[in-house]
């Protein structure tokens, strides 16, 4: 029998923090492992082997699905100013604002460009939660904060990955906190690199350009949205304080064209440095832990859904109370079987997780031995040859030669 979560295998831990939140003795804290992912550390002197932490652990009690129907919807926010700042159709914002006076818990990138979850009622914080950050979010102490708000009778809206949602629900159940005033949203999820890799990406950018990073947006919608495999969907926008500018915007500079800014695409899509647990993700199913699952509605072009999709459109999967929440939104469309099947065709992670790359171990060994610059050149298509290709890629975009841009992009990006 496992006595506490110190015995949970590193490859199966999601970093959800449920164990830390439930431990009344404060015997667990989270710390970054060698790959930069948060894992629990147990103070054996404080631990009394009560097994509370093992009971809430999603790694020890893998997700088996939940009862009831999963209904598929298309959704688009009615306000274009929200839509443009959201990754797909702005469903997160619409659902959060459909709740009366809520505390919202979601993922932000802070001023140190560190990705973490916060709980807040402030409008500017909720706005900062918009947009996907393709990095594993540090959950800090939000599970307990949510528990406290719910216990005080407040409304709470939570948005995170399925493993984070599962951890939250397990913690609340074990702490006997009612979830009546809680709405949860999770994501169809590709997997997550760590904050450590993101820090390396930022450091590499700052060093090579001699500037200071201010913000990183992972899904610039400058070129529109749509068609799953189009590079335009994944244009990275890196904002810095420096002088080698491409676009000037109130004293900061936005870069969407350098190899250094776009490098995140290869960090993310090479799959070399995703969390180990992501390669065996048990949430690759319709029946996920949250009330509503959010995703991009890739493939909408092939359907007759009447939404203005080039601005972005969400695919939603509602279950239980989630179905009633979606039905209260303004621009939602229930999908018929044909439309649903198109959406499914593009969502491989409803069926299976990312395959663990054969070179993952080599990547990390090289990283620990030789550093980020070495692995970026060896595995992530970085260096002089790729800078030249990047120039050609930008030129093709400038000339609006989309076919050529897509072809060059194929050599540049995973
Ligand atoms: C790591 C990751 C992988 C994804 N993989 C896929 C995929 O394979 N296929 C697909 O269709 N969609 C995927 N998505 C979802 C997609 O990118 C959009 O987030 C989703 O369509 C919601 O868009 P929106 O316009 O409704 O919300 P937005 O306004 O964009 O809000 C996004 C919401 O996601 C939360 N969030 C952002 N970053 C993180 C994070 N790092 N960890 C936890 N929560 C976060 C925020 O709290 C916010 O509530 C992924 C998202 C993430 C974060
Ligand atoms: S077994 Fe109990 S005391 Fe020990 S770490 Fe887990 S929850 Fe804390
Ligand atoms: S999966 Fe969550 S509960 Fe289990 S050990 Fe990891 S952080 Fe703790
Ligand atoms: S892929 Fe699965 S395990 Fe990885 S972050 Fe997403 S939901 Fe969690």
Coordinates of C-alpha atoms and ligand atoms in Angstrom, one line a residue:
X1 CA 0.0 0.0 0.0
X2 CA 1.2 3.5 -0.9
X3 CA 1.6 5.5 2.3
X4 CA 1.8 9.0 0.9
X5 CA 2.2 10.7 -2.5
X6 CA 6.0 10.6 -2.3
X7 CA 5.6 7.1 -3.8
X8 CA 3.6 8.3 -6.8
X9 CA 5.7 7.7 -9.9
X10 CA 7.0 10.9 -11.4
X11 CA 5.8 9.8 -14.9
X12 CA 2.2 9.6 -13.7
X13 CA 1.9 12.8 -11.6
X14 CA 0.0 15.6 -13.1
X15 CA 1.2 18.3 -10.7
X16 CA -2.5 19.1 -9.9
X17 CA -1.7 20.0 -6.2
X18 CA -4.8 18.1 -4.8
X19 CA -2.4 16.2 -2.4
X20 CA -0.9 19.4 -1.1
X21 CA -4.3 21.0 -0.6
X22 CA -5.8 18.1 1.4
X23 CA -2.8 17.6 3.7
X24 CA -3.9 19.2 7.0
X25 CA -0.4 18.9 8.5
X26 CA 1.3 21.0 5.8
X27 CA 3.6 18.0 5.1
X28 CA 3.4 18.5 1.3
X29 CA 4.8 21.3 -0.8
X30 CA 5.2 21.5 -4.6
X31 CA 8.6 22.0 -6.2
X32 CA 10.0 22.0 -9.7
X33 CA 11.7 18.8 -10.9
X34 CA 14.7 18.6 -13.2
X35 CA 12.4 19.3 -16.2
X36 CA 10.8 22.2 -14.5
X37 CA 7.4 20.5 -13.8
X38 CA 5.8 20.9 -10.3
X39 CA 5.8 17.7 -8.2
X40 CA 5.0 17.1 -4.6
X41 CA 7.7 16.8 -1.9
X42 CA 6.7 15.2 1.4
X43 CA 8.2 16.1 4.7
X44 CA 8.3 12.6 6.2
X45 CA 8.8 14.1 9.7
X46 CA 5.5 15.9 9.5
X47 CA 3.6 13.0 7.8
X48 CA 1.4 10.8 9.9
X49 CA 0.5 8.4 7.0
X50 CA -3.2 9.3 7.2
X51 CA -3.4 8.5 3.4
X52 CA -5.6 11.6 2.7
X53 CA -3.2 12.7 -0.1
X54 CA -3.3 9.3 -1.8
X55 CA -7.1 9.2 -1.8
X56 CA -7.4 12.5 -3.8
X57 CA -4.6 11.7 -6.2
X58 CA -5.7 11.5 -9.9
X59 CA -2.6 9.6 -10.7
X60 CA -3.5 6.8 -8.2
X61 CA -7.2 6.9 -9.2
X62 CA -7.2 7.3 -13.0
X63 CA -10.1 9.1 -14.7
X64 CA -12.8 6.7 -15.8
X65 CA -15.3 9.2 -17.2
X66 CA -18.5 10.5 -15.8
X67 CA -22.1 9.4 -16.4
X68 CA -24.5 11.2 -18.7
X69 CA -24.5 12.5 -22.2
X70 CA -21.8 14.7 -23.8
X71 CA -23.4 17.3 -26.1
X72 CA -21.4 19.1 -28.8
X73 CA -21.9 22.8 -29.6
X74 CA -20.3 25.6 -31.6
X75 CA -20.0 29.0 -29.9
X76 CA -18.8 32.5 -30.8
X77 CA -18.7 35.5 -28.5
X78 CA -21.1 38.3 -29.6
X79 CA -18.5 41.0 -28.7
X80 CA -15.7 41.3 -31.3
X81 CA -13.4 43.0 -28.8
X82 CA -13.5 39.9 -26.6
X83 CA -13.3 37.5 -29.6
X84 CA -10.1 39.0 -30.9
X85 CA -8.4 38.5 -27.5
X86 CA -9.6 35.0 -27.1
X87 CA -8.0 31.9 -28.6
X88 CA -11.0 30.5 -30.4
X89 CA -14.6 31.7 -29.9
X90 CA -14.3 33.4 -26.5
X91 CA -16.3 30.8 -24.7
X92 CA -14.3 31.1 -21.5
X93 CA -15.2 34.8 -21.2
X94 CA -18.9 34.3 -22.0
X95 CA -19.3 31.5 -19.5
X96 CA -17.4 33.4 -16.7
X97 CA -19.6 36.4 -17.2
X98 CA -22.8 34.4 -17.3
X99 CA -22.4 33.8 -13.5
X100 CA -23.5 36.3 -10.9
X101 CA -20.6 38.0 -9.1
X102 CA -18.1 35.1 -9.5
X103 CA -14.6 34.5 -8.3
X104 CA -12.9 33.3 -11.4
X105 CA -9.9 30.9 -11.3
X106 CA -7.9 30.7 -14.5
X107 CA -4.4 30.8 -16.0
X108 CA -2.4 34.1 -16.5
X109 CA 1.1 35.0 -17.5
X110 CA 2.5 37.3 -14.8
X111 CA 4.9 40.1 -15.1
X112 CA 7.8 37.7 -14.8
X113 CA 6.3 35.8 -17.8
X114 CA 5.6 32.9 -15.4
X115 CA 2.5 30.9 -16.1
X116 CA 0.2 30.3 -13.1
X117 CA -3.4 30.1 -11.9
X118 CA -4.9 32.8 -9.9
X119 CA -8.4 33.4 -8.3
X120 CA -9.8 36.9 -8.7
X121 CA -12.9 39.0 -9.2
X122 CA -11.0 41.9 -10.8
X123 CA -11.9 42.6 -14.4
X124 CA -8.3 43.1 -15.5
X125 CA -7.3 39.7 -14.0
X126 CA -10.2 37.9 -15.7
X127 CA -9.2 39.6 -19.0
X128 CA -5.6 38.4 -18.5
X129 CA -6.9 34.8 -18.2
X130 CA -8.1 35.0 -21.8
X131 CA -5.9 33.2 -24.3
X132 CA -4.2 29.9 -24.2
X133 CA -0.8 29.7 -22.6
X134 CA 0.8 26.6 -24.0
X135 CA 2.8 26.0 -20.8
X136 CA 1.9 24.0 -17.7
X137 CA 0.3 26.4 -15.3
X138 CA 1.6 26.5 -11.7
X139 CA -1.5 25.9 -9.5
X140 CA 0.0 27.5 -6.4
X141 CA -2.6 27.5 -3.6
X142 CA -5.7 28.0 -5.8
X143 CA -7.4 24.7 -4.8
X144 CA -7.7 25.9 -1.1
X145 CA -8.7 29.4 -2.2
X146 CA -11.5 27.9 -4.3
X147 CA -12.5 25.7 -1.3
X148 CA -12.7 28.8 1.0
X149 CA -14.8 30.8 -1.5
X150 CA -17.2 27.9 -2.0
X151 CA -17.5 27.3 1.8
X152 CA -18.3 31.0 2.2
X153 CA -21.2 30.5 -0.3
X154 CA -19.6 32.4 -3.2
X155 CA -19.9 31.5 -6.9
X156 CA -16.7 30.2 -8.4
X157 CA -15.8 29.6 -12.1
X158 CA -12.8 27.4 -12.7
X159 CA -10.9 27.0 -16.0
X160 CA -7.9 24.7 -16.4
X161 CA -6.7 21.4 -18.0
X162 CA -8.7 18.2 -17.3
X163 CA -6.0 16.9 -14.9
X164 CA -6.2 20.1 -12.9
X165 CA -10.0 20.0 -12.9
X166 CA -9.9 16.3 -11.8
X167 CA -7.6 17.2 -8.9
X168 CA -9.8 20.1 -7.9
X169 CA -12.9 18.0 -7.8
X170 CA -11.2 15.2 -5.9
X171 CA -10.0 17.7 -3.3
X172 CA -13.4 19.4 -2.9
X173 CA -15.1 16.0 -2.5
X174 CA -12.6 14.8 0.1
X175 CA -12.8 18.1 2.0
X176 CA -16.6 17.8 1.9
X177 CA -17.0 21.2 0.2
X178 CA -20.2 21.6 -1.8
X179 CA -19.7 22.2 -5.6
X180 CA -23.2 23.6 -6.0
X181 CA -21.8 27.1 -6.8
X182 CA -19.0 25.9 -8.9
X183 CA -18.7 25.8 -12.7
X184 CA -15.8 24.0 -14.2
X185 CA -14.3 24.3 -17.7
X186 CA -11.5 22.1 -19.1
X187 CA -9.9 21.8 -22.5
X188 CA -9.2 19.4 -25.3
X189 CA -5.5 19.2 -24.5
X190 CA -2.4 18.5 -26.6
X191 CA -0.1 18.5 -23.5
X192 CA 2.1 21.0 -21.7
X193 CA 5.8 22.0 -21.6
X194 CA 7.1 23.4 -18.4
X195 CA 7.7 26.9 -17.1
X196 CA 11.4 26.0 -17.2
X197 CA 11.3 25.6 -20.9
X198 CA 9.4 28.8 -21.3
X199 CA 12.0 30.6 -19.2
X200 CA 14.7 29.3 -21.5
X201 CA 12.7 30.5 -24.5
X202 CA 12.4 34.0 -23.0
X203 CA 16.1 34.0 -22.0
X204 CA 17.2 33.0 -25.5
X205 CA 15.1 35.7 -27.0
X206 CA 16.4 38.4 -24.6
X207 CA 20.0 37.3 -25.1
X208 CA 20.0 37.1 -28.8
X209 CA 18.1 40.5 -29.2
X210 CA 19.5 42.4 -26.3
X211 CA 16.1 43.3 -25.0
X212 CA 13.7 42.5 -22.1
X213 CA 10.7 40.3 -22.6
X214 CA 7.4 41.9 -21.5
X215 CA 4.7 39.5 -22.7
X216 CA 4.2 36.4 -24.9
X217 CA 1.0 35.6 -26.7
X218 CA 0.8 32.1 -28.0
X219 CA -2.1 32.5 -30.5
X220 CA -1.9 35.9 -32.3
X221 CA -5.1 36.2 -34.4
X222 CA -3.4 38.8 -36.8
X223 CA -3.9 36.6 -39.8
X224 CA -7.3 35.3 -38.8
X225 CA -8.3 31.9 -37.5
X226 CA -9.3 28.6 -39.1
X227 CA -8.2 25.5 -40.9
X228 CA -6.5 23.3 -38.3
X229 CA -3.1 23.0 -39.9
X230 CA -2.6 26.5 -41.1
X231 CA 0.4 28.2 -39.5
X232 CA -1.5 31.4 -39.2
X233 CA -3.3 30.0 -36.2
X234 CA -0.2 29.6 -34.2
X235 CA 1.7 32.8 -34.9
X236 CA 3.6 33.7 -31.7
X237 CA 3.6 37.3 -30.6
X238 CA 6.5 38.3 -28.3
X239 CA 6.4 41.7 -26.8
X240 CA 9.6 43.3 -25.5
X241 CA 10.9 46.6 -24.3
X242 CA 13.8 47.0 -26.8
X243 CA 14.8 48.8 -29.9
X244 CA 15.1 46.4 -32.8
X245 CA 11.5 46.8 -33.6
X246 CA 9.0 45.5 -36.1
X247 CA 5.9 47.2 -34.7
X248 CA 5.8 50.0 -32.2
X249 CA 3.0 50.1 -29.7
X250 CA 3.1 52.6 -26.8
X251 CA 6.8 52.1 -25.9
X252 CA 6.9 48.3 -26.3
X253 CA 7.7 46.4 -29.4
X254 CA 5.8 43.4 -30.8
X255 CA 7.7 40.7 -32.7
X256 CA 5.8 38.2 -34.8
X257 CA 8.4 37.5 -37.4
X258 CA 11.8 36.5 -35.9
X259 CA 12.9 32.9 -35.5
X260 CA 13.5 33.5 -31.8
X261 CA 9.8 34.6 -31.3
X262 CA 8.4 31.6 -33.3
X263 CA 10.7 29.1 -31.6
X264 CA 7.9 28.3 -29.1
X265 CA 6.0 26.5 -31.9
X266 CA 8.8 24.0 -32.1
X267 CA 9.2 23.6 -28.4
X268 CA 5.4 22.9 -28.2
X269 CA 4.8 20.9 -31.3
X270 CA 8.0 18.8 -31.3
X271 CA 6.4 17.2 -28.2
X272 CA 9.9 16.6 -26.9
X273 CA 9.4 18.3 -23.6
X274 CA 5.8 17.7 -22.6
X275 CA 5.0 16.5 -19.1
X276 CA 5.6 12.8 -18.9
X277 CA 2.0 12.2 -17.8
X278 CA 0.7 13.9 -21.0
X279 CA 1.9 10.9 -23.1
X280 CA -0.5 8.7 -21.2
X281 CA -3.2 11.2 -20.7
X282 CA -6.4 9.5 -19.5
X283 CA -8.6 12.5 -20.4
X284 CA -8.5 11.8 -24.1
X285 CA -12.2 11.0 -24.2
X286 CA -15.5 12.9 -24.7
X287 CA -16.3 12.4 -21.0
X288 CA -14.0 14.7 -19.2
X289 CA -14.1 16.0 -15.6
X290 CA -15.4 19.5 -16.2
X291 CA -19.0 20.8 -16.8
X292 CA -17.9 22.2 -20.2
X293 CA -14.9 21.4 -22.4
X294 CA -13.5 24.1 -24.5
X295 CA -11.6 23.7 -27.8
X296 CA -11.1 25.2 -31.3
X297 CA -13.8 24.3 -33.7
X298 CA -11.4 23.1 -36.4
X299 CA -13.2 22.0 -39.5
X300 CA -16.1 24.4 -39.1
X301 CA -15.4 25.5 -42.8
X302 CA -16.7 22.0 -43.8
X303 CA -20.0 22.4 -42.0
X304 CA -23.1 24.5 -42.5
X305 CA -22.9 26.0 -39.0
X306 CA -23.9 29.7 -39.5
X307 CA -21.2 31.5 -37.5
X308 CA -18.7 34.1 -38.8
X309 CA -15.8 31.6 -38.3
X310 CA -12.8 33.6 -39.6
X311 CA -12.9 35.5 -36.3
X312 CA -12.6 32.3 -34.3
X313 CA -15.1 29.7 -33.1
X314 CA -15.1 27.5 -30.1
X315 CA -16.1 23.8 -30.0
X316 CA -17.9 23.1 -26.7
X317 CA -18.7 19.8 -25.1
X318 CA -21.3 20.2 -22.3
X319 CA -22.3 17.5 -19.8
X320 CA -24.6 17.6 -16.7
X321 CA -25.2 21.2 -15.6
X322 CA -22.8 22.3 -18.3
X323 CA -25.5 21.7 -20.9
X324 CA -27.8 24.2 -19.2
X325 CA -25.0 26.7 -18.9
X326 CA -24.2 26.6 -22.7
X327 CA -27.9 27.0 -23.5
X328 CA -28.0 30.3 -21.7
X329 CA -25.2 31.7 -23.9
X330 CA -26.1 34.0 -26.8
X331 CA -24.4 32.7 -29.9
X332 CA -24.3 28.9 -29.5
X333 CA -25.3 26.3 -32.0
X334 CA -26.2 22.7 -31.0
X335 CA -24.4 20.4 -33.5
X336 CA -26.2 17.7 -35.4
X337 CA -24.5 14.3 -35.9
X338 CA -22.9 15.3 -39.2
X339 CA -21.5 18.6 -37.8
X340 CA -20.3 16.8 -34.7
X341 CA -18.5 14.1 -36.8
X342 CA -16.6 16.8 -38.7
X343 CA -15.5 18.4 -35.4
X344 CA -14.4 15.0 -34.1
X345 CA -12.3 14.3 -37.2
X346 CA -10.0 17.2 -36.2
X347 CA -9.8 16.5 -32.5
X348 CA -7.3 13.6 -32.2
X349 CA -7.1 14.2 -28.4
X350 CA -10.6 13.1 -27.9
X351 CA -9.3 9.6 -28.7
X352 CA -5.6 9.4 -27.9
X353 CA -2.8 11.3 -26.3
X354 CA 0.4 12.5 -27.9
X355 CA 2.9 9.8 -28.7
X356 CA 6.1 10.0 -26.6
X357 CA 8.9 10.9 -29.0
X358 CA 11.7 8.4 -29.2
X359 CA 14.2 11.3 -28.8
X360 CA 12.7 12.7 -25.6
X361 CA 15.3 11.1 -23.3
X362 CA 18.1 12.3 -25.6
X363 CA 16.6 15.8 -25.6
X364 CA 16.6 16.1 -21.8
X365 CA 20.0 14.5 -21.5
X366 CA 21.5 16.9 -23.9
X367 CA 19.7 19.8 -22.3
X368 CA 21.1 18.9 -18.8
X369 CA 24.6 18.4 -20.3
X370 CA 24.9 21.2 -22.8
X371 CA 22.1 23.7 -22.2
X372 CA 19.2 25.2 -24.1
X373 CA 21.1 26.7 -27.0
X374 CA 22.5 23.2 -27.9
X375 CA 19.1 21.5 -27.9
X376 CA 17.5 24.3 -29.7
X377 CA 19.9 23.8 -32.6
X378 CA 19.9 20.0 -32.5
X379 CA 16.2 19.4 -32.0
X380 CA 14.2 22.6 -32.5
X381 CA 15.2 23.9 -35.9
X382 CA 17.1 26.9 -34.6
X383 CA 20.3 28.5 -36.0
X384 CA 21.6 30.3 -39.1
X385 CA 20.0 28.0 -41.7
X386 CA 16.6 28.4 -40.2
X387 CA 17.0 32.2 -39.8
X388 CA 17.4 32.3 -43.5
X389 CA 14.4 30.2 -44.1
X390 CA 12.5 32.5 -41.7
X391 CA 13.4 35.5 -43.8
X392 CA 12.0 33.7 -46.9
X393 CA 8.9 32.7 -45.0
X394 CA 8.3 36.3 -44.0
X395 CA 8.9 37.4 -47.6
X396 CA 6.4 34.9 -48.9
X397 CA 3.8 36.2 -46.3
X398 CA 4.6 39.8 -47.3
X399 CA 3.9 38.9 -50.9
X400 CA 0.7 37.2 -49.8
X401 CA 2.0 33.9 -51.4
X402 CA 0.3 31.7 -48.9
X403 CA 1.2 28.4 -50.7
X404 CA 4.9 29.3 -50.6
X405 CA 4.7 30.5 -47.0
X406 CA 3.0 27.2 -46.0
X407 CA 5.7 25.2 -47.9
X408 CA 8.6 27.0 -46.2
X409 CA 6.8 26.9 -42.9
X410 CA 6.8 23.1 -43.3
X411 CA 10.6 23.1 -43.3
X412 CA 10.7 25.5 -40.4
X413 CA 8.1 24.2 -38.0
X414 CA 7.1 20.8 -36.6
Ligands
LIG1 C1 -2.0 23.6 -23.1 C2 -3.2 23.7 -24.0 C3 -3.4 22.7 -25.0 C4 -4.6 22.8 -25.8 N1 -4.7 21.9 -26.8 C5 -5.8 22.0 -27.6 C6 -6.0 21.0 -28.7 O1 -5.2 20.1 -28.8 N2 -7.1 21.1 -29.5 C7 -8.0 22.2 -29.3 O2 -9.0 22.3 -30.0 N3 -7.8 23.1 -28.3 C8 -6.8 23.0 -27.5 N4 -6.6 23.9 -26.4 C9 -7.7 24.8 -26.2 C10 -7.7 26.1 -27.0 O3 -6.4 26.5 -27.2 C11 -8.5 27.2 -26.4 O4 -8.0 27.4 -25.1 C12 -9.9 26.9 -26.3 O5 -10.4 26.8 -27.5 C13 -10.6 28.0 -25.5 O6 -10.7 29.2 -26.2 P1 -11.6 30.4 -25.8 O7 -11.6 31.4 -26.9 O8 -13.0 29.9 -25.4 O9 -11.0 30.9 -24.4 P2 -9.8 31.8 -24.1 O10 -10.3 33.2 -23.8 O11 -8.7 31.7 -25.0 O12 -9.4 31.3 -22.6 C14 -8.6 30.2 -22.5 C15 -8.9 29.6 -21.1 O13 -8.0 28.5 -20.9 C16 -7.3 28.6 -19.7 N5 -5.9 28.4 -19.9 C17 -5.1 29.1 -20.7 N6 -3.8 28.5 -20.6 C18 -3.9 27.5 -19.8 C19 -3.0 26.6 -19.3 N7 -1.7 26.6 -19.6 N8 -3.4 25.7 -18.4 C20 -4.7 25.6 -18.0 N9 -5.6 26.5 -18.4 C21 -5.2 27.4 -19.3 C22 -7.5 30.1 -19.2 O14 -7.7 30.1 -17.8 C23 -8.8 30.5 -20.0 O15 -9.8 30.3 -19.1 C24 -5.5 23.8 -25.6 C25 -5.3 24.8 -24.6 C26 -4.2 24.7 -23.8 C27 -4.0 25.7 -22.7
LIG2 S1 -0.3 10.8 4.4 FE1 -1.5 12.4 5.4 S2 -0.1 13.6 6.6 FE2 1.1 12.3 5.2 S3 1.5 13.7 3.5 FE3 -0.4 12.6 3.0 S4 -2.0 13.8 3.8 FE4 -0.2 14.6 4.7
LIG3 S1 -1.2 13.8 -9.4 FE1 -1.8 15.6 -8.2 S2 -2.4 14.7 -6.2 FE2 -1.2 13.1 -7.3 S3 0.8 13.3 -6.6 FE3 0.7 14.5 -8.4 S4 0.2 16.6 -7.7 FE4 -0.3 15.2 -6.0
LIG4 S1 -2.5 16.3 -21.9 FE1 -3.7 15.4 -20.2 S2 -2.2 15.1 -18.6 FE2 -1.3 16.6 -20.0 S3 -1.9 18.6 -19.2 FE3 -3.4 18.0 -20.7 S4 -5.0 17.0 -19.5 FE4 -3.2 17.1 -18.2

